[in-house]
Amino acid sequence: MIKENNKKCAVIGAGISGIAASIRMRNKGYDVTVFEANPFPGGKLSSESNKGYRFDMGPSVFTMPAYVDELFELSGKDPRKHFNYEKLDPVYQYFFEDGTTLESFHGKEKFAEFMAEKTNDKKEDIIKYMERTETIYNLTEEVFLKNSLHRLKNFLTWPVLRGILNFGKIGAFDTMHGANSKAFKDSRMVQIFNRYSTYNGSSPYLSPATLNVIAHVEIMKGAYYPVGGMYSITDSLVKLAKDIGVKFNFSTPVREILVENKKAAGLKTDKGNEQFDVVISNMDVYNSYKKLLPGEKRPAKTLDQPKSSSGIIFYWGIKKEFKQLKLHNILFSENYEEEFDTIFSKKEIYHDPTIYVNITSKHTPTDAPAGCENWFAFINVPNNSGQDWDKCIAEARTHMINKVNRILKTDITPFIESEMVFDPRVIEGRTSSAFGAIYGNSSNNKFAAFLRHANFSKDISGLYFCGGSVHPGPSIPLCLLSAKITTGLIK
Ligand SMILES: Cc1cc2nc3c(=O)[nH]c(=O)nc-3n(C[C@H](O)[C@H](O)[C@H](O)COP(=O)(O)OP(=O)(O)OC[C@H]3O[C@@H](n4cnc5c(N)ncnc54)[C@H](O)[C@@H]3O)c2cc1C
């Protein structure tokens, strides 16, 4: 039973973090209204259908499901009656140009045993590496994941102080590639572990080894598939929010955050102004300042950090089944260093891109017609700095089809019966992510975690931020944590 507090809260954006924040604020007794520019919820975590095929448009790898469950539990509901998921084992299939295929299994023992058998690395070395990533997780969890990094009092607890005192052990002084190339002899193992930097749109040759923690989360804590696909996360949480009384205004872009005497006073939409006691912006923080707070001082140092990579995604309806593919498939480039250099230094697309192919119809057969598959084929590309994207898309399509054909020893062209494509311009247009960067600021330097925007405004009281562009970072679980940290700051 929710105890009303007679205060009004506005949430700008029904991305996964905005939805989670709305549920948490409603449970605190606020009268909550979500304003969403699109006619649909979910932001990056949305779903579309095309000619008999259904696609999850953005995220596809789901970790830490407990943060979804928590929202149901907080609202007095049994999560299992509303949202379900299965553990994946193996999680990934990795394909290399030399013809080898490797699989990534759940748990350090099983993972290490398989990899030791197939690569030149020893089981005990792989286990030692996994234990180091576990140490990073244990040391960083309280510092980075559970608290606002921008409140001094949060640094005065023992778990946080322990994390800071052990800073040397979290890999902040080495790059991800530096640490991985020291840990493994086999270049395929280095490449597998380097790839985790792409989970927040960064380069393993520039980002700190601290990001190896992502491998711990996926391999040791596990990766999951939500029953019905990723969109069931959005769908079940919107239903939960509505059920506890959150109001949603779709197709309602917020034009301005109203500020009076250094306090957030409400919002301006095309329907007029509305007063609120608290405003939470789930809109990308760069564009929140640029578009919604035009007269206010912007925290330039934080906002102007280099942005993460973006993506070109082909959503292909394929009228054939490929037995050698599973839910998550990675087709690796031959020269990873050159690929990242092309993306981050040259800001161009690479001729031999690493391709991620996600096929949900392997687990949810109704996502494609019988005998067919729904391919989400993704490559990392630079964010939008004015490249000729139509030309890039045409080139990327050729590079990707050539690579898939080489590795699968087939020609997929005649089987592509439907196609949609996203590029950085579309991603920015649909979600307001600055420059179409998928993950906010990049993590291409060791201080990046400290240079994400705080979950609150330092200058405007009553104004808060949540989502992938602020602390603690992008990805579904971090966005859910962001909503928790943000709403935890509000009485
Ligand atoms: C292609 C792709 C693949 C990804 N893969 C993974 C993955 O495998 N695993 C994973 O965990 N994460 C992945 N991510 C990252 C993850 O999807 C994001 O971190 C997360 O969904 C971001 O959620 P959010 O709530 O911060 O914001 P968003 O999803 O960006 O939502 C923001 C919402 O705010 C709305 N909005 C913006 N401005 C306004 C305004 N002025 N008025 C009203 N509404 C507004 C937008 O329309 C949007 O709905 C991926 C992302 C993409 C794009």
Tab-separated table of N, CA, C and O in Angstrom, residues 27-104:
chain	number	residue	atom	x	y	z
A	27	ASN	N	6.496	4.467	-5.484
A	27	ASN	CA	6.541	3.739	-4.216
A	27	ASN	C	6.915	4.632	-3.036
A	27	ASN	O	6.650	4.286	-1.895
A	28	LYS	N	7.534	5.782	-3.323
A	28	LYS	CA	7.825	6.741	-2.242
A	28	LYS	C	6.606	7.613	-1.931
A	28	LYS	O	6.680	8.487	-1.080
A	29	GLY	N	5.538	7.456	-2.717
A	29	GLY	CA	4.314	8.219	-2.439
A	29	GLY	C	4.104	9.403	-3.359
A	29	GLY	O	3.154	10.165	-3.197
A	30	TYR	N	4.983	9.582	-4.354
A	30	TYR	CA	4.814	10.710	-5.293
A	30	TYR	C	3.725	10.409	-6.299
A	30	TYR	O	3.510	9.247	-6.676
A	31	ASP	N	3.092	11.465	-6.765
A	31	ASP	CA	2.170	11.412	-7.903
A	31	ASP	C	3.083	11.562	-9.137
A	31	ASP	O	3.648	12.628	-9.360
A	32	VAL	N	3.276	10.474	-9.898
A	32	VAL	CA	4.335	10.453	-10.925
A	32	VAL	C	3.741	10.476	-12.335
A	32	VAL	O	2.846	9.686	-12.659
A	33	THR	N	4.280	11.373	-13.163
A	33	THR	CA	3.907	11.397	-14.586
A	33	THR	C	5.168	11.270	-15.424
A	33	THR	O	6.148	11.984	-15.186
A	34	VAL	N	5.127	10.333	-16.391
A	34	VAL	CA	6.252	10.156	-17.317
A	34	VAL	C	5.882	10.822	-18.641
A	34	VAL	O	4.784	10.604	-19.162
A	35	PHE	N	6.795	11.643	-19.163
A	35	PHE	CA	6.597	12.299	-20.458
A	35	PHE	C	7.558	11.658	-21.455
A	35	PHE	O	8.779	11.684	-21.240
A	36	GLU	N	7.019	11.078	-22.511
A	36	GLU	CA	7.855	10.369	-23.487
A	36	GLU	C	7.618	10.948	-24.887
A	36	GLU	O	6.479	11.038	-25.336
A	37	ALA	N	8.727	11.297	-25.557
A	37	ALA	CA	8.617	11.897	-26.889
A	37	ALA	C	8.050	10.905	-27.914
A	37	ALA	O	7.261	11.288	-28.780
A	38	ASN	N	8.430	9.648	-27.800
A	38	ASN	CA	7.975	8.644	-28.775
A	38	ASN	C	6.556	8.172	-28.457
A	38	ASN	O	6.107	8.275	-27.313
A	39	PRO	N	5.902	7.570	-29.452
A	39	PRO	CA	4.584	6.980	-29.152
A	39	PRO	C	4.695	5.646	-28.411
A	39	PRO	O	3.689	5.029	-28.105
A	40	PHE	N	5.928	5.190	-28.153
A	40	PHE	CA	6.140	3.885	-27.505
A	40	PHE	C	7.154	4.040	-26.368
A	40	PHE	O	7.961	4.967	-26.372
A	41	PRO	N	7.133	3.094	-25.381
A	41	PRO	CA	8.096	3.171	-24.285
A	41	PRO	C	9.405	2.436	-24.600
A	41	PRO	O	9.489	1.724	-25.603
A	42	GLY	N	10.377	2.586	-23.751
A	42	GLY	CA	11.577	1.742	-23.805
A	42	GLY	C	12.818	2.422	-24.333
A	42	GLY	O	13.919	1.961	-24.078
A	43	GLY	N	12.657	3.513	-25.107
A	43	GLY	CA	13.843	4.168	-25.674
A	43	GLY	C	14.649	3.175	-26.474
A	43	GLY	O	14.135	2.571	-27.429
A	44	LYS	N	15.884	2.941	-26.080
A	44	LYS	CA	16.737	1.994	-26.818
A	44	LYS	C	16.183	0.577	-26.701
A	44	LYS	O	16.394	-0.247	-27.583
A	45	LEU	N	15.508	0.292	-25.590
A	45	LEU	CA	14.982	-1.062	-25.353
A	45	LEU	C	13.546	-1.140	-25.876
A	45	LEU	O	12.585	-1.248	-25.113
A	46	SER	N	13.423	-1.036	-27.204
A	46	SER	CA	12.088	-1.073	-27.813
A	46	SER	C	12.024	-2.248	-28.781
A	46	SER	O	13.011	-2.977	-28.964
A	47	SER	N	10.882	-2.424	-29.408
A	47	SER	CA	10.658	-3.585	-30.278
A	47	SER	C	9.922	-3.130	-31.524
A	47	SER	O	9.085	-2.233	-31.453
A	48	GLU	N	10.245	-3.731	-32.670
A	48	GLU	CA	9.500	-3.436	-33.898
A	48	GLU	C	9.318	-4.707	-34.699
A	48	GLU	O	10.166	-5.603	-34.639
A	49	SER	N	8.258	-4.716	-35.486
A	49	SER	CA	8.016	-5.869	-36.357
A	49	SER	C	8.048	-5.412	-37.798
A	49	SER	O	7.703	-4.272	-38.111
A	50	ASN	N	8.493	-6.297	-38.681
A	50	ASN	CA	8.586	-5.969	-40.098
A	50	ASN	C	8.377	-7.249	-40.905
A	50	ASN	O	9.163	-8.187	-40.770
A	51	LYS	N	7.313	-7.282	-41.671
A	51	LYS	CA	7.038	-8.388	-42.596
A	51	LYS	C	7.127	-9.768	-41.936
A	51	LYS	O	7.834	-10.662	-42.424
A	52	GLY	N	6.499	-9.880	-40.779
A	52	GLY	CA	6.437	-11.176	-40.108
A	52	GLY	C	7.598	-11.468	-39.163
A	52	GLY	O	7.633	-12.528	-38.534
A	53	TYR	N	8.550	-10.548	-39.079
A	53	TYR	CA	9.702	-10.732	-38.178
A	53	TYR	C	9.607	-9.701	-37.038
A	53	TYR	O	9.297	-8.537	-37.296
A	54	ARG	N	9.900	-10.117	-35.800
A	54	ARG	CA	9.952	-9.169	-34.682
A	54	ARG	C	11.403	-8.972	-34.247
A	54	ARG	O	12.191	-9.930	-34.243
A	55	PHE	N	11.755	-7.747	-33.904
A	55	PHE	CA	13.131	-7.458	-33.491
A	55	PHE	C	13.157	-6.675	-32.181
A	55	PHE	O	12.355	-5.752	-31.992
A	56	ASP	N	14.098	-7.024	-31.290
A	56	ASP	CA	14.479	-6.123	-30.207
A	56	ASP	C	15.432	-5.133	-30.852
A	56	ASP	O	16.442	-5.535	-31.453
A	57	MET	N	15.140	-3.833	-30.748
A	57	MET	CA	15.870	-2.855	-31.556
A	57	MET	C	17.236	-2.495	-30.979
A	57	MET	O	18.091	-1.975	-31.679
A	58	GLY	N	17.437	-2.692	-29.677
A	58	GLY	CA	18.710	-2.274	-29.065
A	58	GLY	C	19.369	-3.395	-28.298
A	58	GLY	O	19.902	-4.333	-28.894
A	59	PRO	N	19.319	-3.311	-26.935
A	59	PRO	CA	20.057	-4.290	-26.131
A	59	PRO	C	19.578	-5.719	-26.364
A	59	PRO	O	18.395	-5.957	-26.637
A	60	SER	N	20.505	-6.650	-26.229
A	60	SER	CA	20.165	-8.056	-26.420
A	60	SER	C	20.816	-8.959	-25.391
A	60	SER	O	20.385	-10.090	-25.208
A	61	VAL	N	21.884	-8.464	-24.724
A	61	VAL	CA	22.544	-9.279	-23.697
A	61	VAL	C	22.057	-8.769	-22.342
A	61	VAL	O	22.201	-7.593	-22.023
A	62	PHE	N	21.481	-9.678	-21.569
A	62	PHE	CA	20.806	-9.294	-20.323
A	62	PHE	C	21.532	-9.912	-19.134
A	62	PHE	O	21.631	-11.131	-19.034
A	63	THR	N	22.060	-9.068	-18.274
A	63	THR	CA	22.736	-9.548	-17.067
A	63	THR	C	22.047	-8.941	-15.842
A	63	THR	O	21.290	-7.972	-15.964
A	64	MET	N	22.350	-9.497	-14.691
A	64	MET	CA	21.842	-9.010	-13.401
A	64	MET	C	20.312	-8.820	-13.370
A	64	MET	O	19.806	-7.720	-13.092
A	65	PRO	N	19.564	-9.882	-13.664
A	65	PRO	CA	18.095	-9.746	-13.681
A	65	PRO	C	17.509	-9.346	-12.330
A	65	PRO	O	16.376	-8.860	-12.277
A	66	ALA	N	18.293	-9.524	-11.267
A	66	ALA	CA	17.766	-9.193	-9.932
A	66	ALA	C	17.330	-7.738	-9.848
A	66	ALA	O	16.426	-7.392	-9.084
A	67	TYR	N	17.975	-6.865	-10.671
A	67	TYR	CA	17.595	-5.446	-10.594
A	67	TYR	C	16.226	-5.187	-11.214
A	67	TYR	O	15.602	-4.170	-10.909
A	68	VAL	N	15.773	-6.081	-12.095
A	68	VAL	CA	14.389	-5.979	-12.595
A	68	VAL	C	13.452	-6.529	-11.518
A	68	VAL	O	12.468	-5.886	-11.137
A	69	ASP	N	13.812	-7.708	-11.004
A	69	ASP	CA	12.973	-8.333	-9.971
A	69	ASP	C	12.717	-7.381	-8.807
A	69	ASP	O	11.609	-7.319	-8.263
A	70	GLU	N	13.774	-6.655	-8.423
A	70	GLU	CA	13.697	-5.749	-7.273
A	70	GLU	C	12.524	-4.766	-7.408
A	70	GLU	O	11.906	-4.408	-6.420
A	71	LEU	N	12.260	-4.324	-8.643
A	71	LEU	CA	11.198	-3.327	-8.842
A	71	LEU	C	9.817	-3.934	-8.568
A	71	LEU	O	8.925	-3.259	-8.048
A	72	PHE	N	9.664	-5.214	-8.912
A	72	PHE	CA	8.388	-5.888	-8.603
A	72	PHE	C	8.269	-6.086	-7.094
A	72	PHE	O	7.219	-5.833	-6.498
A	73	GLU	N	9.383	-6.541	-6.484
A	73	GLU	CA	9.350	-6.805	-5.045
A	73	GLU	C	9.045	-5.524	-4.268
A	73	GLU	O	8.246	-5.513	-3.331
A	74	LEU	N	9.683	-4.429	-4.684
A	74	LEU	CA	9.448	-3.131	-4.045
A	74	LEU	C	7.967	-2.751	-4.105
A	74	LEU	O	7.438	-2.115	-3.199
A	75	SER	N	7.319	-3.171	-5.193
A	75	SER	CA	5.912	-2.820	-5.391
A	75	SER	C	4.968	-3.896	-4.849
A	75	SER	O	3.773	-3.898	-5.156
A	76	GLY	N	5.538	-4.827	-4.070
A	76	GLY	CA	4.709	-5.852	-3.412
A	76	GLY	C	4.205	-6.941	-4.351
A	76	GLY	O	3.155	-7.536	-4.106
A	77	LYS	N	4.922	-7.177	-5.458
A	77	LYS	CA	4.455	-8.205	-6.412
A	77	LYS	C	5.518	-9.303	-6.549
A	77	LYS	O	6.714	-9.029	-6.382
A	78	ASP	N	5.041	-10.480	-6.938
A	78	ASP	CA	5.956	-11.585	-7.194
A	78	ASP	C	6.482	-11.446	-8.635
A	78	ASP	O	5.693	-11.588	-9.585
A	79	PRO	N	7.785	-11.157	-8.808
A	79	PRO	CA	8.295	-10.945	-10.169
A	79	PRO	C	7.989	-12.108	-11.097
A	79	PRO	O	7.713	-11.905	-12.282
A	80	ARG	N	8.018	-13.329	-10.579
A	80	ARG	CA	7.849	-14.510	-11.451
A	80	ARG	C	6.456	-14.576	-12.083
A	80	ARG	O	6.253	-15.287	-13.047
A	81	LYS	N	5.520	-13.837	-11.519
A	81	LYS	CA	4.175	-13.842	-12.129
A	81	LYS	C	4.095	-12.838	-13.277
A	81	LYS	O	3.093	-12.760	-13.978
A	82	HIS	N	5.152	-12.014	-13.434
A	82	HIS	CA	5.079	-10.929	-14.430
A	82	HIS	C	6.245	-10.910	-15.416
A	82	HIS	O	6.139	-10.350	-16.499
A	83	PHE	N	7.391	-11.472	-14.999
A	83	PHE	CA	8.598	-11.362	-15.830
A	83	PHE	C	9.481	-12.572	-15.570
A	83	PHE	O	9.768	-12.891	-14.418
A	84	ASN	N	9.875	-13.254	-16.660
A	84	ASN	CA	10.687	-14.469	-16.484
A	84	ASN	C	11.859	-14.491	-17.443
A	84	ASN	O	11.844	-13.811	-18.464
A	85	TYR	N	12.858	-15.270	-17.082
A	85	TYR	CA	14.067	-15.333	-17.907
A	85	TYR	C	14.748	-16.678	-17.707
A	85	TYR	O	14.518	-17.365	-16.713
A	86	GLU	N	15.551	-17.049	-18.705
A	86	GLU	CA	16.304	-18.305	-18.591
A	86	GLU	C	17.803	-18.018	-18.656
A	86	GLU	O	18.224	-17.071	-19.332
A	87	LYS	N	18.564	-18.840	-17.946
A	87	LYS	CA	20.024	-18.648	-17.963
A	87	LYS	C	20.595	-19.223	-19.255
A	87	LYS	O	20.170	-20.302	-19.695
A	88	LEU	N	21.546	-18.513	-19.855
A	88	LEU	CA	22.173	-18.991	-21.092
A	88	LEU	C	23.469	-19.719	-20.777
A	88	LEU	O	24.284	-19.231	-19.997
A	89	ASP	N	23.655	-20.857	-21.392
A	89	ASP	CA	24.907	-21.589	-21.211
A	89	ASP	C	25.084	-22.539	-22.395
A	89	ASP	O	24.411	-23.576	-22.435
A	90	PRO	N	25.902	-22.244	-23.396
A	90	PRO	CA	26.822	-21.110	-23.462
A	90	PRO	C	26.101	-19.800	-23.758
A	90	PRO	O	24.941	-19.804	-24.201
A	91	VAL	N	26.857	-18.718	-23.515
A	91	VAL	CA	26.301	-17.388	-23.789
A	91	VAL	C	26.581	-17.012	-25.246
A	91	VAL	O	25.675	-16.683	-25.992
A	92	TYR	N	27.851	-17.092	-25.624
A	92	TYR	CA	28.273	-16.651	-26.960
A	92	TYR	C	28.877	-17.783	-27.762
A	92	TYR	O	29.481	-18.706	-27.213
A	93	GLN	N	28.794	-17.581	-29.080
A	93	GLN	CA	29.617	-18.349	-30.021
A	93	GLN	C	30.529	-17.350	-30.689
A	93	GLN	O	30.048	-16.334	-31.216
A	94	TYR	N	31.823	-17.597	-30.661
A	94	TYR	CA	32.788	-16.696	-31.296
A	94	TYR	C	33.339	-17.358	-32.545
A	94	TYR	O	33.833	-18.496	-32.483
A	95	PHE	N	33.283	-16.660	-33.655
A	95	PHE	CA	33.795	-17.177	-34.925
A	95	PHE	C	35.019	-16.373	-35.335
A	95	PHE	O	34.995	-15.138	-35.282
A	96	PHE	N	36.058	-17.073	-35.755
A	96	PHE	CA	37.295	-16.411	-36.195
A	96	PHE	C	37.529	-16.730	-37.665
A	96	PHE	O	37.066	-17.766	-38.162
A	97	GLU	N	38.275	-15.827	-38.319
A	97	GLU	CA	38.515	-16.010	-39.760
A	97	GLU	C	39.348	-17.256	-40.050
A	97	GLU	O	39.318	-17.782	-41.149
A	98	ASP	N	40.102	-17.739	-39.028
A	98	ASP	CA	40.904	-18.945	-39.275
A	98	ASP	C	40.045	-20.213	-39.226
A	98	ASP	O	40.562	-21.338	-39.298
A	99	GLY	N	38.741	-20.055	-39.065
A	99	GLY	CA	37.842	-21.218	-39.107
A	99	GLY	C	37.495	-21.760	-37.731
A	99	GLY	O	36.620	-22.619	-37.614
A	100	THR	N	38.143	-21.243	-36.677
A	100	THR	CA	37.804	-21.787	-35.356
A	100	THR	C	36.552	-21.119	-34.798
A	100	THR	O	36.249	-19.968	-35.090
A	101	THR	N	35.878	-21.894	-33.968
A	101	THR	CA	34.696	-21.395	-33.248
A	101	THR	C	34.916	-21.698	-31.771
A	101	THR	O	35.309	-22.814	-31.418
A	102	LEU	N	34.695	-20.704	-30.930
A	102	LEU	CA	34.823	-20.927	-29.485
A	102	LEU	C	33.501	-20.567	-28.821
A	102	LEU	O	32.756	-19.726	-29.344
A	103	GLU	N	33.251	-21.179	-27.672
A	103	GLU	CA	32.013	-20.865	-26.965
A	103	GLU	C	32.329	-20.364	-25.564
A	103	GLU	O	33.316	-20.782	-24.952
A	104	SER	N	31.479	-19.495	-25.069
A	104	SER	CA	31.724	-18.959	-23.735
A	104	SER	C	30.670	-19.518	-22.786
A	104	SER	O	29.481	-19.272	-22.957
